[in-house]
Amino acid sequence: MANKDKVFDVIMAISDIIEEKKLYLTQLDAAIGDGDHGLNMAKGFGAAREKLESGSFQTPSDILKAVGMALISKVGGAAGPLYGTAFLNASKVVAGKEEIGLADFTAMLESALDGVKSRGKAVRGEKTMVDALEPALDALKAALDEGTAPEEALNRAVKAAEEGVAFTKTIRATKGRASYLGDRSIGHEDPGAMSSYVILKTIAETCSR
Amino acid sequence: MANKDKVFDVIMAISDIIEEKKLYLTQLDAAIGDGDHGLNMAKGFGAAREKLESGSFQTPSDILKAVGMALISKVGGAAGPLYGTAFLNASKVVAGKEEIGLADFTAMLESALDGVKSRGKAVRGEKTMVDALEPALDALKAALDEGTAPEEALNRAVKAAEEGVAFTKTIRATKGRASYLGDRSIGHEDPGAMSSYVILKTIAETCSR
Amino acid sequence: MKKVINNPNNVVDELLQGMVLAHPDHIRRLEGFEVLVRKNSPIEGKVALVSGGGSGHEPSHGGFVGTGMLDGAVAGAVFTSPTPDQVYEAVKAVAGPKGVLLIVKNYTGDIMNFEMAKEMAEADDIKVDYVVVNDDVAVENSTWTTGRRGIAGTVLVHKITGAKAETGAELPEVKRVAEKVIANVRSMGLALTPCIVPAAGKPNFTLAENEMEVGMGIHGEPGTHREALKTADEMVDHLVGKILEDLDYTGGEVVVLVNGLASTPLMELYIVNKRVHEILASKGIKVYKSLVGEFMTSLEMAGFSVTLLKLDEELKELFDAPADTPAFKSL
Amino acid sequence: MKKVINNPNNVVDELLQGMVLAHPDHIRRLEGFEVLVRKNSPIEGKVALVSGGGSGHEPSHGGFVGTGMLDGAVAGAVFTSPTPDQVYEAVKAVAGPKGVLLIVKNYTGDIMNFEMAKEMAEADDIKVDYVVVNDDVAVENSTWTTGRRGIAGTVLVHKITGAKAETGAELPEVKRVAEKVIANVRSMGLALTPCIVPAAGKPNFTLAENEMEVGMGIHGEPGTHREALKTADEMVDHLVGKILEDLDYTGGEVVVLVNGLASTPLMELYIVNKRVHEILASKGIKVYKSLVGEFMTSLEMAGFSVTLLKLDEELKELFDAPADTPAFKSL
Ligand SMILES: Nc1ncnc2c1ncn2[C@@H]1O[C@H](COP(=O)(O)OP(=O)(O)O)[C@@H](O)[C@H]1O
Ligand SMILES: Nc1ncnc2c1ncn2[C@@H]1O[C@H](COP(=O)(O)OP(=O)(O)O)[C@@H](O)[C@H]1O
Ligand SMILES: [Mg+2]
Ligand SMILES: [Mg+2]
Ligand SMILES: [Mg+2]
Ligand SMILES: [Mg+2]
């Protein structure tokens, strides 16, 4: 599914798409948060890109670790530690491996999600990125059990994340800044769920190329 | 020309017209000053009205003194001491008199103008109220010399003041706040000259009734 | 966007440079970091206090670094909590044997980043503990939310905890005092205009000419509701009413903090203060001291918050202790 | 008009009430007048300093009443100089045998009203003298105009003259120091947005979204010209350039005062301060002390001014003397 070069390409593609969606994500955050999610993500993946372009990395795990560290040390806010932890955890799962398969990716996403949930003390249904990531993980696991081909499995995960984003629009936030709004948060998609969906989609598309 | 009751009426009429022109005078001041001349004048003549309505006064001089004191103690800014001094000086000129004739009025205006000029260290041509008051005084003096009837004499004075206001539009301010503008003050009428014209016009109209 | 800046992406760095140039007797910057510490850090024999958060709230927090208040302040990007490694550097620079207390405002991002910094510092065997300020009663204190936000009351935590640390008390004692302040401080604010994050270039939200946002956060987060502009007295009645509903101040003495968000002039803040005093007098609540000014701002937002801190003898004495920082001096 | 007020015609009275409630240890109000004096006025053995002017410039001037600065401050209507009888009351309340020095900003109205008050007080055999502050280099110092306006530099006159008066010096000595400060202080500002006099209800002027008014007065008086918004550095370069053209600061030491007009956040004022220091460093002018904040505001106007005071040993020592007022404390 993905070797070191593919992982590198994935991060570059994420960096591109996040830059492109910067204002969109920021607008989503402006509605129910403080209007910086796109700026934060662009800063973090900009820093990740710089780090990858200026260093040399031996394994997928090394790359993911560098990304996680960049996110933690350059972003701040909620997204920095959450996504940073997610990438660090994913990195650990495939430590030493040259090639990532679908089972690996599933394990990575599981560990990433665990990291987000424990760092953010969040569970599904609180209108956060968890609402995109957890359905995606569930879909992946099911696909893996069914022996679905990687491309199709990833597509199902992306679809599940997309539905998760849509679901966040219908619920009240109970974690993060949006929780301060109470019922006024209903009717808006969660920006972090949206960025998670965008990232998963980019991973799927890049890996299927 | 005017006894105590007439003088009372004149002040009430000035108070009315100033209230009516409050925003207009303020707008003129906004263009080249700090945008408060109408507010200042309305405050002062409002206070004068209250004082006159609540007290009882024996002579024209008493009334004018009360007005002068009200202007000095309620207005502040440039207009307060200048108009206050003008009314106080006018009051002194007719101390003890029951009836004011044209010659008296001319002497009153002369003393009022002297007060303004010495308090403000201003001369004609500096884009201040002096540019309305001094032409008016000159016209009055000329009319007095010619033996013109009071009504006509006052009308000429008002006309001269009006021309004086128009003249202020063509010159650069060298006194008061507008002087800070340098050449940018050209093209705007001086608010204080305008209020002086309005006051003279009200005096003439009320005395001719 | 009418701002006096050079480059939207460089405002925090230039701000910190400008602060150090203005206050060289009080503060210095940690080379290469967005961190201000006391000029002579680490100070011997005391617990060090470190606070911080997103920038755009000046003078918070760098303006409160100095004798009797903070030892270090970490400046994140505008409205974005600082990263763990910045906080970690601040902790390392000010830490002595008595350890470090982190004063964190209750935002998910701040808590996660400061917690990670604490983990990093503990790995270096530095004693670190933290408190979370959550004074904003606009947010319902339900177990179903992240809890209340930390806003202007944080400055009173800095002041009083700073005075305690200055006595040489141990970390648990200093933390106890911080938590006592937090337990007794409540705030609420409202905004008349939005503000513009420099890098975003446009306001988060818009308000009509006659509208205000009640319960507004200090990052432009929406408040409890919008309504038509009211008189100053009506605004204050609402905010103080909410505060008094939340905590029983009956018969007590308080510090009043009237905090300007930025564009609201001092004249208006004093008009607010007058009403706060009137309300408290009518309820028999005694005002011990008042602070009126800009302590926890929100870029160029117009609006204000009111904070009431309920005092006991210990807090009074610590409140009155001397302080000498760029933005807060008390003799 | 988005203001936190109750009644546009009552703002000054409510402001003064709010100030006295906030600072009862420093100031009291003269019953029935718009005058704040030191709590224990008249203070024995010193020349008393009285300043004042239109309101809307808070903390000027009432915020500077206290030890080491003013004895009394007279608050006129918004942007309108106070009347003679108000100033006269202030003078009577603070005057002792050493007399009173009036510190007047150079506006026709202020000068006339303060002069009349002086005449009234002299009729009571009170020793009174006055100085006129005219620090604004935006206005050309031509004999054909009223001369320069007095703006933020006035606060430095309060500080240093206040310190001199505190030594017990006689009136001519105190006046000499005030005049030395005036001779050595220069300022210039610019505005990004207009402000609204409460009683007027709308702005004096409008500025386009990308425009600023350079050389703006503190009452919304037009400045020298309008131009497109620039970077902070370019703005500062222009203002400081004008100041340095006007007075020879070469080789000297200065106090820098970066003054916010109200809506410009502290963050931006520090960015301004950074550039001021850079320029001065490049010219070999040494900065002795810096003040960054709001000292002489202009209702809710956005913008700032820069003030440079050239020092000698006497001024340095007096600048460093302690002061304890609501808005300026120096230890
Ligand atoms: N406690 C949490 N657990 C999981 N995700 C969270 C939590 N708090 C916030 N988030 C996510 O972070 C997003 C906001 O990120 P961002 O705007 O970058 O940070 P901040 O809220 O500090 O401004 C939210 O949309 C949400 O998805
Ligand atoms: N030195 C002066 N001598 C005579 N008139 C003056 C002088 N200065 C100002 N004025 C008059 O006062 C008017 C302004 O009055 P006003 O706006 O009420 O006071 P301020 O300038 O204090 O705001 C000017 O338009 C001008 O006519
Ligand atoms: Mg956000
Ligand atoms: Mg005016
Ligand atoms: Mg944020
Ligand atoms: Mg005026």
Short mmCIF file of N, CA and C in Angstrom, two decimals, chain A residues 46-153:
data_model
loop_
_atom_site.label_atom_id
_atom_site.label_comp_id
_atom_site.label_asym_id
_atom_site.label_seq_id
_atom_site.Cartn_x
_atom_site.Cartn_y
_atom_site.Cartn_z
N GLY A 46 2.70 23.13 7.01
CA GLY A 46 3.78 23.89 6.36
C GLY A 46 5.11 23.54 7.02
N ALA A 47 5.08 23.52 8.36
CA ALA A 47 6.30 23.19 9.09
C ALA A 47 6.72 21.74 8.82
N ALA A 48 5.74 20.85 8.73
CA ALA A 48 6.03 19.44 8.45
C ALA A 48 6.70 19.32 7.08
N ARG A 49 6.13 20.03 6.10
CA ARG A 49 6.68 20.00 4.75
C ARG A 49 8.15 20.45 4.75
N GLU A 50 8.40 21.56 5.41
CA GLU A 50 9.78 22.08 5.48
C GLU A 50 10.74 21.07 6.08
N LYS A 51 10.26 20.45 7.15
CA LYS A 51 11.09 19.48 7.85
C LYS A 51 11.40 18.28 6.94
N LEU A 52 10.37 17.82 6.24
CA LEU A 52 10.57 16.65 5.37
C LEU A 52 11.48 17.02 4.20
N GLU A 53 11.28 18.22 3.68
CA GLU A 53 12.07 18.60 2.50
C GLU A 53 13.53 18.84 2.84
N SER A 54 13.78 19.22 4.09
CA SER A 54 15.17 19.57 4.43
C SER A 54 15.91 18.43 5.11
N GLY A 55 15.21 17.35 5.45
CA GLY A 55 15.91 16.25 6.11
C GLY A 55 15.89 15.00 5.25
N SER A 56 16.49 13.94 5.74
CA SER A 56 16.31 12.68 5.01
C SER A 56 15.86 11.63 6.01
N PHE A 57 14.94 10.80 5.59
CA PHE A 57 14.27 9.90 6.52
C PHE A 57 14.34 8.48 5.99
N GLN A 58 14.55 7.55 6.93
CA GLN A 58 14.79 6.16 6.53
C GLN A 58 13.50 5.36 6.34
N THR A 59 12.52 5.62 7.16
CA THR A 59 11.33 4.74 7.16
C THR A 59 10.06 5.59 7.22
N PRO A 60 8.94 4.96 6.89
CA PRO A 60 7.65 5.64 7.08
C PRO A 60 7.52 6.16 8.52
N SER A 61 7.93 5.36 9.46
CA SER A 61 7.81 5.75 10.87
C SER A 61 8.59 7.03 11.16
N ASP A 62 9.78 7.15 10.60
CA ASP A 62 10.59 8.36 10.81
C ASP A 62 9.86 9.60 10.29
N ILE A 63 9.27 9.42 9.10
CA ILE A 63 8.56 10.55 8.51
C ILE A 63 7.39 10.97 9.39
N LEU A 64 6.63 9.97 9.82
CA LEU A 64 5.44 10.28 10.62
C LEU A 64 5.82 10.90 11.95
N LYS A 65 6.92 10.46 12.51
CA LYS A 65 7.39 11.03 13.77
C LYS A 65 7.75 12.50 13.58
N ALA A 66 8.44 12.78 12.48
CA ALA A 66 8.82 14.17 12.20
C ALA A 66 7.58 15.05 12.04
N VAL A 67 6.57 14.49 11.38
CA VAL A 67 5.33 15.26 11.20
C VAL A 67 4.68 15.52 12.56
N GLY A 68 4.60 14.48 13.37
CA GLY A 68 4.00 14.63 14.70
C GLY A 68 4.72 15.68 15.53
N MET A 69 6.05 15.62 15.50
CA MET A 69 6.83 16.59 16.27
C MET A 69 6.60 18.01 15.74
N ALA A 70 6.55 18.13 14.42
CA ALA A 70 6.32 19.46 13.83
C ALA A 70 4.98 20.01 14.26
N LEU A 71 3.97 19.15 14.25
CA LEU A 71 2.63 19.61 14.64
C LEU A 71 2.63 20.04 16.10
N ILE A 72 3.25 19.25 16.95
CA ILE A 72 3.26 19.59 18.37
C ILE A 72 4.03 20.87 18.63
N SER A 73 5.15 21.05 17.94
CA SER A 73 5.99 22.19 18.31
C SER A 73 5.70 23.44 17.51
N LYS A 74 4.85 23.36 16.50
CA LYS A 74 4.58 24.58 15.72
C LYS A 74 3.15 25.08 15.77
N VAL A 75 2.21 24.22 16.15
CA VAL A 75 0.81 24.63 16.02
C VAL A 75 0.23 25.25 17.28
N GLY A 76 0.31 24.57 18.39
CA GLY A 76 -0.38 25.05 19.58
C GLY A 76 -1.87 24.82 19.44
N GLY A 77 -2.65 25.50 20.28
CA GLY A 77 -4.09 25.33 20.24
C GLY A 77 -4.48 23.90 20.54
N ALA A 78 -5.69 23.50 20.14
CA ALA A 78 -6.12 22.13 20.37
C ALA A 78 -5.59 21.21 19.28
N ALA A 79 -5.59 21.71 18.05
CA ALA A 79 -5.24 20.85 16.92
C ALA A 79 -3.79 20.36 16.99
N GLY A 80 -2.88 21.20 17.48
CA GLY A 80 -1.46 20.84 17.51
C GLY A 80 -1.20 19.59 18.32
N PRO A 81 -1.53 19.60 19.60
CA PRO A 81 -1.27 18.39 20.39
C PRO A 81 -2.10 17.20 19.93
N LEU A 82 -3.32 17.41 19.47
CA LEU A 82 -4.17 16.28 19.07
C LEU A 82 -3.63 15.60 17.83
N TYR A 83 -3.45 16.38 16.77
CA TYR A 83 -2.92 15.77 15.54
C TYR A 83 -1.48 15.33 15.74
N GLY A 84 -0.75 16.10 16.54
CA GLY A 84 0.65 15.72 16.81
C GLY A 84 0.70 14.35 17.47
N THR A 85 -0.11 14.17 18.50
CA THR A 85 -0.18 12.89 19.19
C THR A 85 -0.61 11.79 18.22
N ALA A 86 -1.57 12.09 17.38
CA ALA A 86 -2.06 11.11 16.41
C ALA A 86 -0.92 10.62 15.51
N PHE A 87 -0.16 11.55 14.96
CA PHE A 87 0.93 11.15 14.06
C PHE A 87 2.05 10.43 14.82
N LEU A 88 2.35 10.89 16.03
CA LEU A 88 3.38 10.20 16.82
C LEU A 88 2.96 8.76 17.10
N ASN A 89 1.69 8.61 17.50
CA ASN A 89 1.21 7.26 17.79
C ASN A 89 1.26 6.38 16.54
N ALA A 90 0.83 6.93 15.42
CA ALA A 90 0.85 6.16 14.17
C ALA A 90 2.28 5.75 13.84
N SER A 91 3.19 6.68 14.08
CA SER A 91 4.60 6.40 13.81
C SER A 91 5.09 5.21 14.62
N LYS A 92 4.72 5.18 15.88
CA LYS A 92 5.19 4.09 16.76
C LYS A 92 4.70 2.72 16.30
N VAL A 93 3.47 2.68 15.80
CA VAL A 93 2.88 1.41 15.40
C VAL A 93 3.69 0.73 14.29
N VAL A 94 4.28 1.55 13.41
CA VAL A 94 5.01 0.94 12.29
C VAL A 94 6.53 1.12 12.40
N ALA A 95 6.97 1.32 13.63
CA ALA A 95 8.41 1.52 13.84
C ALA A 95 9.21 0.42 13.16
N GLY A 96 10.20 0.80 12.35
CA GLY A 96 11.09 -0.17 11.72
C GLY A 96 10.57 -0.75 10.41
N LYS A 97 9.26 -0.63 10.17
CA LYS A 97 8.71 -1.21 8.93
C LYS A 97 9.07 -0.40 7.69
N GLU A 98 9.21 -1.13 6.54
CA GLU A 98 9.51 -0.45 5.28
C GLU A 98 8.24 -0.14 4.50
N GLU A 99 7.27 -1.03 4.69
CA GLU A 99 6.07 -1.00 3.85
C GLU A 99 4.84 -1.08 4.76
N ILE A 100 3.88 -0.21 4.48
CA ILE A 100 2.65 -0.20 5.29
C ILE A 100 1.53 -0.86 4.51
N GLY A 101 0.93 -1.86 5.12
CA GLY A 101 -0.22 -2.52 4.49
C GLY A 101 -1.51 -2.04 5.12
N LEU A 102 -2.61 -2.60 4.64
CA LEU A 102 -3.91 -2.15 5.13
C LEU A 102 -4.07 -2.45 6.63
N ALA A 103 -3.59 -3.61 7.05
CA ALA A 103 -3.69 -3.97 8.47
C ALA A 103 -2.87 -2.99 9.30
N ASP A 104 -1.68 -2.63 8.77
CA ASP A 104 -0.85 -1.65 9.49
C ASP A 104 -1.59 -0.33 9.60
N PHE A 105 -2.14 0.08 8.48
CA PHE A 105 -2.80 1.38 8.48
C PHE A 105 -3.95 1.40 9.48
N THR A 106 -4.66 0.29 9.54
CA THR A 106 -5.77 0.20 10.49
C THR A 106 -5.26 0.32 11.93
N ALA A 107 -4.19 -0.37 12.20
CA ALA A 107 -3.60 -0.29 13.54
C ALA A 107 -3.11 1.12 13.84
N MET A 108 -2.55 1.78 12.81
CA MET A 108 -2.05 3.16 12.99
C MET A 108 -3.20 4.10 13.33
N LEU A 109 -4.29 3.92 12.56
CA LEU A 109 -5.42 4.82 12.80
C LEU A 109 -6.01 4.56 14.18
N GLU A 110 -6.02 3.30 14.58
CA GLU A 110 -6.55 2.97 15.90
C GLU A 110 -5.72 3.65 17.00
N SER A 111 -4.41 3.54 16.85
CA SER A 111 -3.54 4.14 17.87
C SER A 111 -3.63 5.67 17.83
N ALA A 112 -3.74 6.22 16.63
CA ALA A 112 -3.87 7.67 16.49
C ALA A 112 -5.15 8.13 17.19
N LEU A 113 -6.22 7.41 16.93
CA LEU A 113 -7.50 7.77 17.54
C LEU A 113 -7.44 7.65 19.05
N ASP A 114 -6.81 6.57 19.53
CA ASP A 114 -6.65 6.43 20.98
C ASP A 114 -5.92 7.64 21.55
N GLY A 115 -4.90 8.05 20.86
CA GLY A 115 -4.13 9.22 21.32
C GLY A 115 -4.99 10.46 21.40
N VAL A 116 -5.75 10.69 20.36
CA VAL A 116 -6.63 11.87 20.34
C VAL A 116 -7.62 11.79 21.49
N LYS A 117 -8.21 10.63 21.66
CA LYS A 117 -9.25 10.49 22.68
C LYS A 117 -8.68 10.65 24.09
N SER A 118 -7.48 10.11 24.31
CA SER A 118 -6.99 10.24 25.67
C SER A 118 -6.42 11.65 25.91
N ARG A 119 -5.75 12.20 24.93
CA ARG A 119 -5.23 13.57 25.09
C ARG A 119 -6.39 14.56 25.26
N GLY A 120 -7.43 14.36 24.46
CA GLY A 120 -8.55 15.30 24.48
C GLY A 120 -9.67 14.91 25.43
N LYS A 121 -9.50 13.79 26.10
CA LYS A 121 -10.55 13.27 27.00
C LYS A 121 -11.90 13.29 26.31
N ALA A 122 -11.90 12.87 25.05
CA ALA A 122 -13.12 12.96 24.25
C ALA A 122 -13.60 11.57 23.84
N VAL A 123 -14.90 11.46 23.67
CA VAL A 123 -15.47 10.25 23.07
C VAL A 123 -16.32 10.66 21.89
N ARG A 124 -16.77 9.69 21.14
CA ARG A 124 -17.60 9.95 19.98
C ARG A 124 -18.90 10.66 20.39
N GLY A 125 -19.37 11.55 19.54
CA GLY A 125 -20.64 12.22 19.81
C GLY A 125 -20.48 13.55 20.52
N GLU A 126 -19.23 14.02 20.64
CA GLU A 126 -19.01 15.30 21.31
C GLU A 126 -18.70 16.42 20.31
N LYS A 127 -18.85 16.11 19.04
CA LYS A 127 -18.62 17.09 17.99
C LYS A 127 -17.15 17.50 17.92
N THR A 128 -16.31 16.48 17.72
CA THR A 128 -14.88 16.76 17.54
C THR A 128 -14.39 15.89 16.39
N MET A 129 -13.09 15.94 16.19
CA MET A 129 -12.47 15.12 15.14
C MET A 129 -12.72 13.63 15.38
N VAL A 130 -12.97 13.27 16.64
CA VAL A 130 -13.26 11.87 16.95
C VAL A 130 -14.45 11.37 16.12
N ASP A 131 -15.39 12.27 15.86
CA ASP A 131 -16.58 11.86 15.10
C ASP A 131 -16.30 11.59 13.63
N ALA A 132 -15.15 11.98 13.14
CA ALA A 132 -14.75 11.59 11.79
C ALA A 132 -13.84 10.37 11.85
N LEU A 133 -12.93 10.39 12.84
CA LEU A 133 -11.89 9.36 12.90
C LEU A 133 -12.44 8.00 13.31
N GLU A 134 -13.34 8.00 14.29
CA GLU A 134 -13.80 6.70 14.80
C GLU A 134 -14.66 5.94 13.80
N PRO A 135 -15.61 6.59 13.13
CA PRO A 135 -16.35 5.85 12.08
C PRO A 135 -15.41 5.35 10.99
N ALA A 136 -14.40 6.13 10.66
CA ALA A 136 -13.45 5.71 9.63
C ALA A 136 -12.74 4.43 10.08
N LEU A 137 -12.32 4.46 11.34
CA LEU A 137 -11.63 3.28 11.87
C LEU A 137 -12.56 2.05 11.85
N ASP A 138 -13.80 2.26 12.29
CA ASP A 138 -14.76 1.14 12.29
C ASP A 138 -14.94 0.58 10.89
N ALA A 139 -15.05 1.46 9.91
CA ALA A 139 -15.24 1.02 8.53
C ALA A 139 -14.02 0.23 8.05
N LEU A 140 -12.84 0.74 8.42
CA LEU A 140 -11.61 0.05 8.02
C LEU A 140 -11.54 -1.35 8.60
N LYS A 141 -11.86 -1.42 9.89
CA LYS A 141 -11.80 -2.72 10.57
C LYS A 141 -12.75 -3.72 9.91
N ALA A 142 -13.97 -3.25 9.63
CA ALA A 142 -14.95 -4.12 8.99
C ALA A 142 -14.44 -4.57 7.64
N ALA A 143 -13.89 -3.65 6.87
CA ALA A 143 -13.38 -3.98 5.54
C ALA A 143 -12.25 -5.00 5.65
N LEU A 144 -11.39 -4.79 6.64
CA LEU A 144 -10.27 -5.70 6.85
C LEU A 144 -10.79 -7.11 7.15
N ASP A 145 -11.80 -7.17 8.04
CA ASP A 145 -12.41 -8.46 8.36
C ASP A 145 -12.98 -9.13 7.12
N GLU A 146 -13.61 -8.33 6.28
CA GLU A 146 -14.21 -8.88 5.06
C GLU A 146 -13.18 -9.19 3.99
N GLY A 147 -11.94 -8.77 4.22
CA GLY A 147 -10.90 -9.00 3.22
C GLY A 147 -11.02 -8.09 2.01
N THR A 148 -11.60 -6.94 2.20
CA THR A 148 -11.74 -5.97 1.12
C THR A 148 -10.37 -5.47 0.63
N ALA A 149 -10.29 -5.13 -0.66
CA ALA A 149 -9.03 -4.60 -1.20
C ALA A 149 -8.74 -3.24 -0.57
N PRO A 150 -7.43 -2.94 -0.42
CA PRO A 150 -7.04 -1.70 0.26
C PRO A 150 -7.75 -0.46 -0.29
N GLU A 151 -7.78 -0.31 -1.62
CA GLU A 151 -8.35 0.89 -2.20
C GLU A 151 -9.81 1.08 -1.78
N GLU A 152 -10.55 -0.02 -1.89
CA GLU A 152 -11.97 0.00 -1.53
C GLU A 152 -12.14 0.24 -0.02
N ALA A 153 -11.29 -0.39 0.76
CA ALA A 153 -11.35 -0.23 2.22
C ALA A 153 -11.14 1.23 2.60
#
